[in-house]
Coordinates of C-alpha atoms in Angstrom, one line a residue:
M1 CA 0.1 0.0 0.0
I2 CA 1.2 3.6 -0.8
R3 CA 0.9 6.2 2.0
F4 CA 1.6 9.8 1.1
F5 CA 1.8 12.6 3.8
S6 CA 1.5 16.1 2.5
T7 CA 3.8 18.8 3.4
T8 CA 2.0 20.3 6.4
A9 CA 3.8 22.4 8.9
I10 CA 4.1 19.7 11.3
L11 CA 5.8 17.3 8.8
I12 CA 8.1 20.0 7.7
A13 CA 9.3 20.3 11.2
I14 CA 9.9 16.5 11.7
S15 CA 13.6 15.7 11.8
S16 CA 15.3 12.3 10.9
A17 CA 15.3 11.5 14.6
A18 CA 11.5 11.7 14.8
I19 CA 10.9 8.9 12.4
A20 CA 12.4 6.7 15.1
Q21 CA 10.1 7.9 17.9
V22 CA 9.0 5.0 20.3
D23 CA 5.5 3.9 20.7
T24 CA 5.3 1.8 23.8
T25 CA 1.7 0.7 23.1
H26 CA 2.9 -1.4 20.2
E27 CA 2.4 -5.1 20.8
G28 CA 6.0 -5.8 19.9
A29 CA 7.3 -3.1 22.3
D30 CA 8.1 -5.8 25.0
T31 CA 10.9 -7.1 23.0
V32 CA 12.5 -3.7 22.5
L33 CA 11.7 -2.0 25.7
P34 CA 11.2 -4.6 28.3
E35 CA 10.2 -2.5 31.3
R36 CA 7.7 -0.2 29.5
P37 CA 8.7 3.0 31.3
Y38 CA 6.5 6.2 30.9
S39 CA 9.2 7.9 29.0
P40 CA 9.3 6.5 25.4
Y41 CA 13.0 7.1 25.2
A42 CA 14.1 5.4 28.3
N43 CA 15.7 1.9 28.0
R44 CA 15.7 2.3 24.2
T45 CA 18.2 -0.2 22.6
F46 CA 18.0 0.6 19.0
P47 CA 19.4 3.5 16.9
A48 CA 17.4 6.7 17.1
R49 CA 18.7 8.7 14.3
P50 CA 21.2 8.4 11.5
L51 CA 24.7 9.8 12.0
W52 CA 26.1 11.4 8.8
G53 CA 29.7 11.0 7.8
E54 CA 32.5 10.7 5.2
T55 CA 34.5 7.5 4.6
H56 CA 36.9 8.7 2.0
L57 CA 39.0 11.9 2.2
H58 CA 42.5 12.9 1.3
T59 CA 44.7 15.7 2.7
G60 CA 47.9 17.2 1.4
L61 CA 49.8 14.2 2.8
S62 CA 48.6 12.1 -0.1
L63 CA 51.0 11.9 -2.9
D64 CA 48.5 12.9 -5.6
A65 CA 46.6 15.4 -3.5
G66 CA 49.9 17.2 -2.7
A67 CA 50.9 17.2 -6.3
F68 CA 47.6 18.7 -7.2
G69 CA 48.5 21.6 -4.8
N70 CA 46.6 20.7 -1.6
I71 CA 48.5 22.2 1.3
L72 CA 45.9 21.5 4.0
G73 CA 46.9 18.7 6.5
P74 CA 44.8 16.5 8.7
D75 CA 44.0 19.1 11.4
E76 CA 42.3 21.4 8.8
A77 CA 40.3 18.3 7.3
W78 CA 39.2 17.4 10.8
R79 CA 38.2 21.0 11.8
F80 CA 36.4 21.4 8.5
A81 CA 34.3 18.2 9.0
K82 CA 33.3 19.3 12.5
G83 CA 31.8 22.6 11.0
E84 CA 34.6 25.0 11.3
Q85 CA 35.5 27.5 8.7
V86 CA 38.8 27.0 6.9
I87 CA 40.8 28.5 4.1
S88 CA 41.1 26.2 1.0
S89 CA 44.3 25.7 -0.8
T90 CA 43.5 28.2 -3.3
G91 CA 42.8 30.9 -0.6
Q92 CA 39.0 30.7 -0.4
P93 CA 37.1 30.7 2.8
V94 CA 34.9 27.6 3.0
K95 CA 32.5 25.9 5.5
L96 CA 30.0 23.1 5.5
G97 CA 26.4 24.0 5.6
R98 CA 26.0 21.4 8.5
P99 CA 28.8 19.6 10.3
L100 CA 29.3 15.9 9.9
D101 CA 29.0 13.5 12.8
W102 CA 32.1 11.3 12.0
M103 CA 34.8 10.8 9.4
V104 CA 37.3 8.3 8.3
L105 CA 40.5 10.1 7.0
T106 CA 42.0 8.0 4.3
D107 CA 45.3 9.3 3.0
H108 CA 47.2 7.0 0.4
T109 CA 49.7 4.7 2.1
D110 CA 52.1 4.6 -0.9
L111 CA 54.8 7.2 -0.7
M112 CA 53.8 8.4 2.7
G113 CA 55.9 11.7 3.2
F114 CA 56.5 12.2 -0.5
A115 CA 54.0 15.1 -1.0
P116 CA 55.3 17.6 1.5
D117 CA 58.9 17.0 0.2
L118 CA 57.7 17.5 -3.4
Q119 CA 55.9 20.8 -2.3
A120 CA 59.2 21.9 -0.6
G121 CA 61.3 21.0 -3.6
N122 CA 63.7 18.9 -1.4
P123 CA 66.9 18.0 -3.0
N124 CA 66.2 14.3 -3.2
I125 CA 63.1 15.1 -5.2
L126 CA 64.8 17.3 -7.6
A127 CA 67.6 14.8 -8.1
S128 CA 65.3 12.9 -10.2
E129 CA 64.1 14.0 -13.7
K130 CA 60.5 12.9 -12.9
G131 CA 60.7 14.7 -9.6
R132 CA 61.8 17.9 -11.3
E133 CA 58.9 17.6 -13.8
W134 CA 56.4 17.2 -11.0
Y135 CA 57.8 19.9 -9.0
A136 CA 57.6 22.4 -12.0
G137 CA 53.9 21.4 -12.4
Y138 CA 53.1 21.8 -8.8
S139 CA 54.8 25.3 -8.7
A140 CA 53.0 26.4 -11.8
G141 CA 49.6 25.6 -10.1
G142 CA 46.2 25.3 -11.6
E143 CA 45.8 23.3 -14.8
A144 CA 49.6 22.6 -15.0
A145 CA 49.5 21.2 -11.5
G146 CA 46.5 18.9 -12.6
Q147 CA 48.5 17.6 -15.6
S148 CA 51.6 17.0 -13.6
A149 CA 49.6 15.2 -10.9
F150 CA 47.9 13.0 -13.5
D151 CA 51.3 12.1 -15.0
L152 CA 52.4 11.0 -11.4
I153 CA 49.1 9.0 -11.1
T154 CA 49.8 7.4 -14.6
N155 CA 53.3 6.4 -13.5
F156 CA 51.9 5.1 -10.2
A157 CA 49.3 3.0 -12.1
Q158 CA 51.7 1.7 -14.5
M159 CA 54.3 1.0 -11.8
T160 CA 56.9 3.2 -13.4
L161 CA 57.7 5.4 -10.5
P162 CA 61.4 6.0 -9.8
E163 CA 62.5 3.2 -7.5
E164 CA 64.2 5.7 -5.3
F165 CA 61.0 7.3 -4.4
V166 CA 59.2 3.9 -3.7
T167 CA 61.8 2.6 -1.3
G168 CA 62.7 5.9 0.2
Y169 CA 59.0 6.7 1.1
G170 CA 58.0 3.2 1.8
P171 CA 57.6 1.1 4.9
G172 CA 60.8 1.0 6.9
G173 CA 61.7 4.6 6.0
D174 CA 61.6 7.6 8.5
P175 CA 59.1 9.6 6.3
F176 CA 56.7 6.9 6.2
A177 CA 56.8 6.2 9.9
F178 CA 56.6 9.8 10.8
T179 CA 53.7 10.5 8.4
W180 CA 51.6 7.6 9.8
E181 CA 52.2 8.8 13.4
K182 CA 51.1 12.2 12.3
I183 CA 47.8 10.8 10.7
V184 CA 47.1 8.7 13.9
Q185 CA 47.8 11.4 16.4
A186 CA 45.6 14.0 14.4
A187 CA 42.7 11.6 14.6
E188 CA 43.1 11.1 18.4
R189 CA 43.1 14.9 18.9
H190 CA 39.9 15.4 17.1
N191 CA 38.0 12.3 18.3
D192 CA 35.3 13.5 20.6
P193 CA 33.1 10.4 21.8
G194 CA 29.4 11.5 22.0
E195 CA 30.1 14.4 19.7
F196 CA 32.2 13.6 16.9
S197 CA 34.0 10.3 15.8
A198 CA 37.3 10.6 14.1
F199 CA 38.5 7.3 12.6
I200 CA 42.0 6.2 11.9
G201 CA 42.2 4.9 8.4
F202 CA 44.0 4.9 5.1
E203 CA 43.6 4.1 1.5
W204 CA 45.3 0.9 0.0
T205 CA 45.6 2.2 -3.6
S206 CA 45.8 -0.9 -5.8
V207 CA 45.6 0.2 -9.3
P208 CA 47.6 -2.3 -11.4
K209 CA 47.9 -1.1 -15.0
G210 CA 45.3 1.4 -14.3
M211 CA 42.6 -1.0 -13.1
N212 CA 41.0 0.5 -10.0
L213 CA 41.0 -2.1 -7.1
H214 CA 41.4 0.6 -4.4
R215 CA 40.2 -0.4 -0.9
N216 CA 39.8 1.9 2.1
V217 CA 40.5 0.6 5.7
M218 CA 38.8 1.8 8.7
L219 CA 40.1 1.0 12.2
R220 CA 37.8 0.6 15.2
D221 CA 40.8 1.5 17.5
G222 CA 42.8 4.3 18.7
A223 CA 46.5 5.1 18.7
M224 CA 47.5 2.4 21.1
R225 CA 46.7 -0.3 18.6
A226 CA 47.2 1.7 15.3
L227 CA 50.8 2.6 16.2
Q228 CA 51.8 -1.0 16.6
V229 CA 51.6 -1.5 12.9
V230 CA 52.4 0.3 9.7
P231 CA 49.9 0.3 6.9
P232 CA 50.4 -2.0 3.7
T233 CA 51.5 -0.4 0.3
T234 CA 50.9 -1.6 -3.3
Q235 CA 54.0 -0.6 -5.2
P236 CA 56.7 -3.3 -5.6
P237 CA 59.1 -4.2 -4.3
L238 CA 57.7 -3.3 -0.8
G239 CA 53.9 -3.9 -1.6
S240 CA 51.5 -5.8 -3.6
T241 CA 48.4 -4.8 -5.6
D242 CA 46.7 -8.2 -4.9
P243 CA 43.7 -7.8 -2.5
K244 CA 44.6 -11.1 -0.8
V245 CA 47.7 -9.3 0.6
L246 CA 45.5 -6.7 2.1
Y247 CA 43.4 -9.3 3.7
E248 CA 46.5 -11.0 5.2
W249 CA 47.4 -7.6 6.7
L250 CA 44.0 -7.1 8.2
E251 CA 44.3 -10.6 9.8
M252 CA 47.7 -9.6 11.1
Y253 CA 46.4 -6.3 12.6
Q254 CA 43.7 -8.1 14.5
E255 CA 45.9 -10.9 15.7
K256 CA 48.8 -8.6 16.8
T257 CA 46.8 -5.7 18.4
G258 CA 43.5 -7.3 19.4
G259 CA 41.8 -4.5 17.4
R260 CA 39.3 -4.7 14.7
A261 CA 39.4 -3.4 11.0
V262 CA 37.3 -3.5 7.8
A263 CA 37.9 -2.7 4.2
F264 CA 35.7 -1.4 1.5
A265 CA 36.1 -1.1 -2.3
H266 CA 35.3 1.9 -4.4
N267 CA 34.9 3.1 -7.9
G268 CA 34.3 -0.4 -9.6
N269 CA 33.3 1.7 -12.5
L270 CA 37.1 2.4 -13.2
S271 CA 38.2 -1.2 -12.8
N272 CA 37.3 -2.3 -16.4
G273 CA 35.4 -5.3 -15.0
W274 CA 37.8 -6.6 -12.4
M275 CA 36.2 -5.2 -9.2
F276 CA 33.5 -7.9 -8.7
P277 CA 35.0 -11.2 -10.5
T278 CA 33.2 -14.5 -10.7
E279 CA 35.7 -16.8 -12.1
T280 CA 39.3 -15.4 -12.1
T281 CA 40.8 -12.4 -10.3
Y282 CA 42.9 -9.7 -11.9
H283 CA 45.9 -11.3 -10.4
G284 CA 45.2 -14.7 -11.9
G285 CA 44.0 -16.3 -8.8
P286 CA 40.6 -18.2 -9.0
V287 CA 37.4 -17.0 -7.4
D288 CA 37.3 -20.2 -5.0
Q289 CA 36.2 -21.0 -1.5
A290 CA 39.1 -19.2 0.1
Y291 CA 38.5 -15.9 -2.0
V292 CA 34.8 -15.7 -1.3
E293 CA 35.2 -16.3 2.4
A294 CA 38.0 -13.8 2.7
R295 CA 36.1 -11.0 0.9
A296 CA 33.0 -11.6 2.7
R297 CA 34.8 -11.5 6.0
W298 CA 36.8 -8.3 5.4
E299 CA 34.7 -6.3 3.0
P300 CA 31.2 -5.7 4.5
H301 CA 30.7 -2.3 2.9
Y302 CA 30.9 -0.8 -0.6
E303 CA 31.4 2.9 -1.6
T304 CA 28.5 3.2 -4.0
T305 CA 28.6 6.9 -5.1
Q306 CA 31.4 9.5 -5.0
I307 CA 33.1 12.1 -7.2
K308 CA 34.4 9.7 -9.8
G309 CA 30.9 8.6 -10.8
D310 CA 27.9 6.9 -9.3
G311 CA 28.3 3.1 -9.0
E312 CA 24.9 1.9 -8.3
A313 CA 23.7 0.9 -11.8
H314 CA 24.4 1.3 -15.5
P315 CA 21.8 1.5 -18.2
A316 CA 23.5 -1.2 -20.3
L317 CA 23.0 -3.6 -17.3
S318 CA 19.6 -2.3 -16.3
P319 CA 17.8 -1.3 -19.5
D320 CA 14.4 -1.2 -18.0
D321 CA 15.4 1.1 -15.4
P322 CA 15.0 4.8 -16.5
F323 CA 17.0 6.1 -13.5
A324 CA 20.1 3.9 -14.1
D325 CA 21.7 6.4 -16.2
Y326 CA 22.9 8.6 -13.3
E327 CA 26.4 10.2 -13.3
N328 CA 28.0 7.3 -15.1
W329 CA 31.7 7.3 -15.6
D330 CA 32.4 4.7 -18.3
V331 CA 35.2 6.0 -20.5
G332 CA 37.8 3.5 -19.3
N333 CA 40.0 2.6 -16.5
L334 CA 41.4 5.1 -13.9
D335 CA 44.1 6.7 -16.0
I336 CA 42.2 6.1 -19.3
T337 CA 45.0 3.8 -20.5
E338 CA 42.4 1.1 -21.5
L339 CA 39.0 2.0 -22.9
K340 CA 35.8 0.5 -21.6
T341 CA 33.8 -2.3 -23.5
E342 CA 30.3 -3.2 -22.6
E343 CA 31.3 -6.6 -21.5
M344 CA 33.3 -5.2 -18.6
L345 CA 30.4 -3.4 -17.0
G346 CA 29.1 -6.4 -15.2
G347 CA 32.0 -6.5 -13.0
E348 CA 31.8 -2.9 -12.0
Y349 CA 28.3 -1.8 -10.5
A350 CA 26.9 -2.5 -7.1
R351 CA 23.6 -3.9 -8.3
E352 CA 25.2 -6.4 -10.7
A353 CA 27.5 -7.4 -7.8
L354 CA 24.7 -8.1 -5.5
K355 CA 23.2 -10.4 -8.1
R356 CA 26.5 -12.1 -8.8
G357 CA 26.9 -12.6 -5.2
L358 CA 23.8 -14.7 -5.1
A359 CA 25.1 -17.1 -7.8
L360 CA 28.4 -17.4 -5.8
E361 CA 26.6 -18.2 -2.6
A362 CA 24.7 -20.9 -4.3
K363 CA 28.1 -22.3 -5.5
F364 CA 30.2 -21.9 -2.5
G365 CA 27.9 -21.3 0.5
T366 CA 29.3 -17.8 1.0
N367 CA 28.3 -14.5 -0.6
P368 CA 31.4 -12.3 -1.2
Y369 CA 29.3 -9.4 -2.4
K370 CA 26.9 -9.2 0.5
F371 CA 27.8 -5.6 1.4
G372 CA 26.2 -2.5 2.8
M373 CA 25.8 0.7 0.9
G374 CA 27.8 4.0 1.4
G375 CA 28.7 7.2 -0.2
A376 CA 31.9 9.3 0.0
T377 CA 33.6 12.2 -1.7
D378 CA 37.1 10.9 -2.3
S379 CA 38.0 14.5 -2.4
H380 CA 41.7 15.4 -2.6
T381 CA 41.2 19.0 -1.1
S382 CA 40.9 18.0 2.6
L383 CA 37.4 19.3 2.2
A384 CA 34.4 16.9 2.6
T385 CA 31.9 19.0 0.4
A386 CA 29.1 16.9 -1.2
E387 CA 26.7 19.9 -1.3
E388 CA 25.8 20.9 -4.9
D389 CA 26.0 24.6 -3.9
N390 CA 29.2 24.2 -2.0
F391 CA 31.2 21.8 -4.2
F392 CA 35.0 22.3 -4.0
G393 CA 35.9 19.5 -6.4
K394 CA 38.0 16.6 -6.5
S395 CA 41.3 18.4 -6.3
V396 CA 42.9 21.7 -6.0
S397 CA 43.0 22.0 -9.7
V398 CA 39.3 22.1 -9.9
E399 CA 38.4 24.1 -6.8
P400 CA 35.8 26.9 -7.5
S401 CA 36.9 29.2 -10.4
P402 CA 35.5 30.6 -13.5
T403 CA 37.6 28.3 -15.5
R404 CA 37.3 25.0 -13.7
I405 CA 34.5 23.7 -16.0
S406 CA 36.3 24.8 -19.2
H407 CA 39.2 22.3 -19.1
P408 CA 39.1 18.5 -18.8
F409 CA 39.7 16.9 -15.4
I410 CA 41.7 14.1 -17.2
A411 CA 42.5 13.8 -20.8
N412 CA 44.9 11.9 -23.1
E413 CA 44.9 10.6 -26.7
M414 CA 42.6 7.8 -25.7
G415 CA 39.8 9.7 -23.9
R416 CA 38.8 12.4 -21.5
I417 CA 36.5 13.2 -18.5
E418 CA 35.5 16.8 -18.7
G419 CA 35.4 19.2 -15.6
Y420 CA 31.7 19.5 -15.5
E421 CA 31.5 15.5 -15.2
L422 CA 32.7 15.5 -11.7
V423 CA 30.1 14.5 -9.2
A424 CA 29.3 16.4 -5.9
S425 CA 28.8 13.1 -4.0
G426 CA 28.3 11.6 -1.4
Y427 CA 27.8 10.8 2.2
T428 CA 27.1 7.8 4.4
A429 CA 24.2 7.7 7.0
V430 CA 24.8 5.1 9.9
W431 CA 22.2 3.8 12.2
A432 CA 24.4 3.7 15.3
N433 CA 23.4 3.7 19.0
E434 CA 25.8 6.5 19.9
N435 CA 28.4 8.7 18.3
T436 CA 31.5 6.6 19.0
R437 CA 34.0 4.9 17.0
E438 CA 32.9 1.6 18.5
S439 CA 29.2 2.0 17.8
I440 CA 29.7 3.3 14.2
F441 CA 32.1 0.7 13.3
D442 CA 29.7 -2.1 14.7
A443 CA 27.0 -0.5 12.4
F444 CA 29.3 -0.9 9.4
K445 CA 29.9 -4.5 10.3
R446 CA 26.2 -5.3 10.5
K447 CA 25.5 -3.2 7.4
E448 CA 23.1 -0.9 8.9
T449 CA 24.1 2.1 6.7
Y450 CA 22.9 3.9 3.6
A451 CA 24.3 6.0 0.8
T452 CA 23.2 9.4 -0.4
T453 CA 24.6 11.5 -3.3
G454 CA 24.8 14.5 -0.7
P455 CA 21.4 15.3 0.7
R456 CA 20.5 14.1 4.3
I457 CA 17.5 12.1 3.4
G458 CA 16.1 10.1 6.3
L459 CA 15.6 6.5 5.5
R460 CA 14.2 3.6 7.5
F461 CA 14.0 0.2 5.7
F462 CA 12.8 -3.1 7.5
G463 CA 12.0 -6.6 6.2
G464 CA 9.9 -9.2 7.7
W465 CA 6.9 -11.5 7.2
E466 CA 4.0 -9.7 8.9
F467 CA 4.3 -5.9 8.5
D468 CA 1.0 -4.2 7.8
E469 CA -0.6 -0.7 7.4
N470 CA -1.1 -0.4 11.0
D471 CA 2.6 -0.3 11.5
L472 CA 2.6 2.8 9.5
L473 CA -0.2 4.5 11.7
T474 CA 2.0 4.3 14.8
R475 CA 4.4 6.9 13.4
S476 CA 7.0 4.8 15.2
P477 CA 8.6 2.6 12.5
A478 CA 11.7 1.7 14.6
V479 CA 9.6 -0.2 17.3
A480 CA 7.6 -2.2 14.8
G481 CA 10.7 -2.7 12.5
Y482 CA 13.0 -4.0 15.1
S483 CA 10.4 -6.2 16.9
K484 CA 8.7 -7.7 13.8
G485 CA 11.7 -7.8 11.4
V486 CA 15.2 -6.9 10.5
P487 CA 16.7 -3.6 9.4
M488 CA 18.6 -2.8 6.2
G489 CA 21.7 -4.9 6.1
G490 CA 20.0 -7.8 7.6
D491 CA 18.8 -11.3 6.6
L492 CA 15.1 -12.1 6.6
T493 CA 14.3 -14.6 9.3
P494 CA 12.9 -18.1 8.3
R495 CA 9.8 -18.1 6.4
V496 CA 6.5 -18.3 8.4
G497 CA 3.9 -20.7 6.7
D498 CA 3.0 -19.4 3.3
S499 CA 3.8 -15.8 4.0
V500 CA 5.6 -13.4 1.5
P501 CA 8.2 -11.0 2.5
S502 CA 6.8 -7.5 3.6
F503 CA 8.9 -4.4 3.8
M504 CA 8.2 -1.2 5.7
I505 CA 9.8 1.8 4.4
F506 CA 9.9 5.4 5.7
A507 CA 11.6 8.1 3.7
L508 CA 11.9 11.8 5.0
K509 CA 13.3 14.6 2.9
D510 CA 16.5 16.5 3.9
P511 CA 15.0 19.3 6.2
I512 CA 16.7 22.0 4.0
G513 CA 16.7 20.2 0.8
A514 CA 14.4 19.1 -2.1
N515 CA 11.1 17.2 -1.7
L516 CA 10.8 13.6 -2.6
D517 CA 9.6 12.2 -5.9
R518 CA 9.3 8.5 -5.2
V519 CA 10.5 5.5 -3.2
Q520 CA 11.6 2.4 -5.2
V521 CA 12.4 -1.3 -4.2
V522 CA 15.2 -2.8 -6.2
K523 CA 15.0 -6.6 -6.2
G524 CA 17.6 -9.1 -7.5
W525 CA 17.1 -12.9 -7.6
L526 CA 18.6 -16.2 -8.7
D527 CA 16.3 -18.6 -10.5
A528 CA 16.2 -22.4 -10.5
D529 CA 18.3 -22.5 -13.7
G530 CA 21.1 -20.2 -12.3
G531 CA 19.8 -17.1 -14.1
L532 CA 20.2 -13.6 -12.6
H533 CA 17.3 -11.2 -12.6
E534 CA 16.3 -7.7 -11.4
K535 CA 13.3 -5.6 -11.1
V536 CA 12.6 -2.0 -9.9
F537 CA 9.3 -1.3 -8.3
D538 CA 7.8 2.0 -7.6
V539 CA 6.2 1.5 -4.3
A540 CA 5.4 5.1 -3.0
W541 CA 5.2 8.3 -4.9
T542 CA 3.6 11.7 -4.8
G543 CA 0.8 13.4 -6.5
E544 CA -2.0 11.9 -8.5
R545 CA 0.3 10.0 -10.8
E546 CA -0.6 6.4 -11.9
P547 CA 1.6 3.9 -13.8
G548 CA 1.1 3.7 -17.5
D549 CA 0.3 0.6 -19.5
D550 CA 4.1 -0.1 -19.6
G551 CA 4.1 0.0 -15.7
K552 CA 6.2 3.0 -15.6
L553 CA 5.3 6.0 -13.4
P554 CA 5.2 9.4 -15.1
E555 CA 7.7 11.9 -14.1
V556 CA 7.3 14.1 -11.3
G557 CA 7.8 17.3 -13.1
N558 CA 10.5 20.0 -13.0
T559 CA 10.6 23.3 -11.0
V560 CA 14.3 24.1 -11.6
D561 CA 15.2 27.7 -12.5
L562 CA 18.6 27.7 -14.3
E563 CA 18.9 31.4 -14.2
T564 CA 18.9 31.6 -10.3
A565 CA 20.2 28.1 -9.6
S566 CA 17.0 27.4 -7.6
W567 CA 14.0 25.2 -7.5
S568 CA 10.5 25.1 -5.9
N569 CA 9.3 22.5 -3.4
S570 CA 5.8 23.1 -4.9
I571 CA 5.9 19.5 -6.2
G572 CA 7.0 16.3 -4.4
A573 CA 6.4 15.5 -0.7
S574 CA 8.3 15.9 2.6
E575 CA 7.7 12.2 3.5
L576 CA 6.7 9.0 1.8
A577 CA 6.0 5.7 3.8
T578 CA 4.6 2.4 2.7
V579 CA 4.4 -1.3 3.6
W580 CA 5.1 -3.3 0.4
S581 CA 5.0 -7.0 -0.2
D582 CA 6.8 -8.7 -3.1
P583 CA 4.1 -9.8 -5.6
D584 CA 6.5 -12.1 -7.4
F585 CA 8.1 -14.0 -4.4
D586 CA 9.3 -17.5 -5.0
P587 CA 10.2 -19.2 -1.8
A588 CA 12.9 -21.4 -3.6
E589 CA 14.9 -18.3 -5.1
R590 CA 17.7 -16.5 -3.3
A591 CA 16.9 -12.7 -3.4
F592 CA 17.9 -9.3 -2.3
Y593 CA 15.9 -6.0 -1.8
Y594 CA 17.2 -2.5 -1.4
V595 CA 15.5 0.9 -1.4
R596 CA 16.3 3.8 -3.8
V597 CA 14.8 7.2 -2.8
L598 CA 14.6 9.8 -5.6
E599 CA 14.3 13.6 -4.9
I600 CA 12.6 16.0 -7.3
P601 CA 14.9 17.6 -9.9
T602 CA 17.5 20.1 -8.7
P603 CA 20.4 22.0 -10.2
R604 CA 23.8 20.3 -10.4
W605 CA 26.9 22.1 -9.1
V606 CA 27.8 23.5 -12.5
V607 CA 24.6 25.6 -12.6
Y608 CA 25.7 27.4 -9.3
D609 CA 29.0 28.2 -11.0
K610 CA 27.2 29.6 -14.0
V611 CA 25.2 31.9 -11.8
R612 CA 28.0 33.0 -9.5
Y613 CA 30.7 33.5 -12.0
G614 CA 28.5 34.6 -14.9
I615 CA 30.1 32.0 -17.3
E616 CA 28.7 29.9 -20.2
L617 CA 28.3 26.2 -19.8
P618 CA 29.1 23.7 -22.4
E619 CA 26.0 22.4 -24.3
E620 CA 27.1 18.9 -23.3
A621 CA 27.0 19.6 -19.6
Q622 CA 24.3 18.1 -17.6
L623 CA 22.5 20.8 -15.7
I624 CA 19.7 19.0 -13.7
H625 CA 19.6 15.8 -11.9
Q626 CA 17.6 13.9 -9.2
E627 CA 19.7 13.3 -6.1
R628 CA 19.0 9.9 -4.3
A629 CA 19.6 7.7 -1.4
Y630 CA 20.5 3.9 -1.5
S631 CA 19.7 1.6 1.4
S632 CA 21.8 -1.3 2.2
P633 CA 19.9 -4.5 1.1
I634 CA 17.9 -7.2 3.0
W635 CA 18.6 -10.7 1.8
Y636 CA 16.4 -13.7 1.5
T637 CA 17.9 -17.2 1.5
P638 CA 15.7 -20.2 1.2
E639 CA 15.8 -22.7 3.9
G640 CA 18.2 -25.7 3.2

């Protein structure tokens, strides 16, 4: 059933915390609040509100960020995330519209300590021909710095870095050790349990021959454990690009320190098909029992959307989904040294990976692609800006300026990514009991997270066997959700009788953002013959629209004013809620379900540049989009 709530004053005032309000009169309340106190908030044992954060940010300590011209270190990045105003590397004052609740700072591990020495023009850098080239580009700034930085990235990807840089700035060297300590101690200074959680982390930057196999690592622990180890690298002879080596490091970390760590991949769209293999990995090892078990253990999360393209779906893989064509980067691999072919796409996108995971689970008994959804920026400016009207770009070379749209972000003789194709995305929302490293980390492990492309959309998603309309009327979805089912990231409990899965969904607009257009459920399943399928269901929407003969729901409309970079919330709704049951359920078929929430159309960041700088935009530039949220899935596995 669809339930639509109009934009009355009381609903506009509802916050994302309010959708989790407790109703102690609900028949399932005993299982959640065993003592039934008068206060509906006392003894509450489930998460009350989403905590908003960033899982992927680089400071000037990262080799490429520093080459681009980033001079801001970890302290500036942490201060900015917590809501303070800072001065960007291009001298501009910048501040978030709203502070974040937590962040993982993920500077690259390879060549730790190299970037500050490059910026200083240290003699050991200038002794190398490549070092002199990169220093000249950095000193020139702007587009020249961008070109120089991409030359560094290409040499990194093709493993042609000068060996003296790899060994001199690698594990065992002073610059590496001192930089890791600086990163760890900065996170300790800014960690404020209950107010802001600063996670120690890093990026393991595997990119063999330009195929993006990057993973970010997030530690649950503080300096006492983090400083017992040094992070792994990928450049030979000191490191390896094989993810199995990263899994071994994670195992070592936990055994040696008693701490806990997870890894998560990103930008499968730049891996040219290697991010989600089914038969053979890039490094030649088989996708076997050991592989699926290791990946399932260490990678419970996937970065689905970010600056370098949205990775949920692709129109070539999902031709019946009119919203699959969203911010796709599909030119080639990371450094555009190999162009994309259509057969590569299946190994790159989250929805397809979730489907492939069902097949691998049927084969091995373990699903390596059973991940929660998240979003991040991957900004290399030290600034976690995912707001369209406050977008400071991927790198210093494309921080706000009248010319940042007019030159390509990356280009060579094989292809190019234009400046206007950068994506102001995204953030991760976590349903955690408290704002601490431990509670947020544990939410990642149980996959109770969701991604947005930037807006702070409130989203609750529960699956069970007996949700009904009365659960919506309580206005307290958390009580019914946790007592009668499982939250996003969970597995449906064993089937009861002849019942079919039912899902309770609440979506609330960003309080200062755009209204909502619709809520969709994306289902994927494995049939008896081993075939993989998907279907997108519109389950709640606004207005008087009805699906057409083709089953498609008409568009919501468009109120965007391109001359003022604004829109009107005269269409859409502040809130959508529904209980939906799967009409095509087959109890013999493995399946997953996740929610996609769409906002009404709004301006992309390039339109704000047009208005503020008075510039003309290229005809090819996309000006309007529909921002969105992706929940973590809920899985169904047949008994036996």
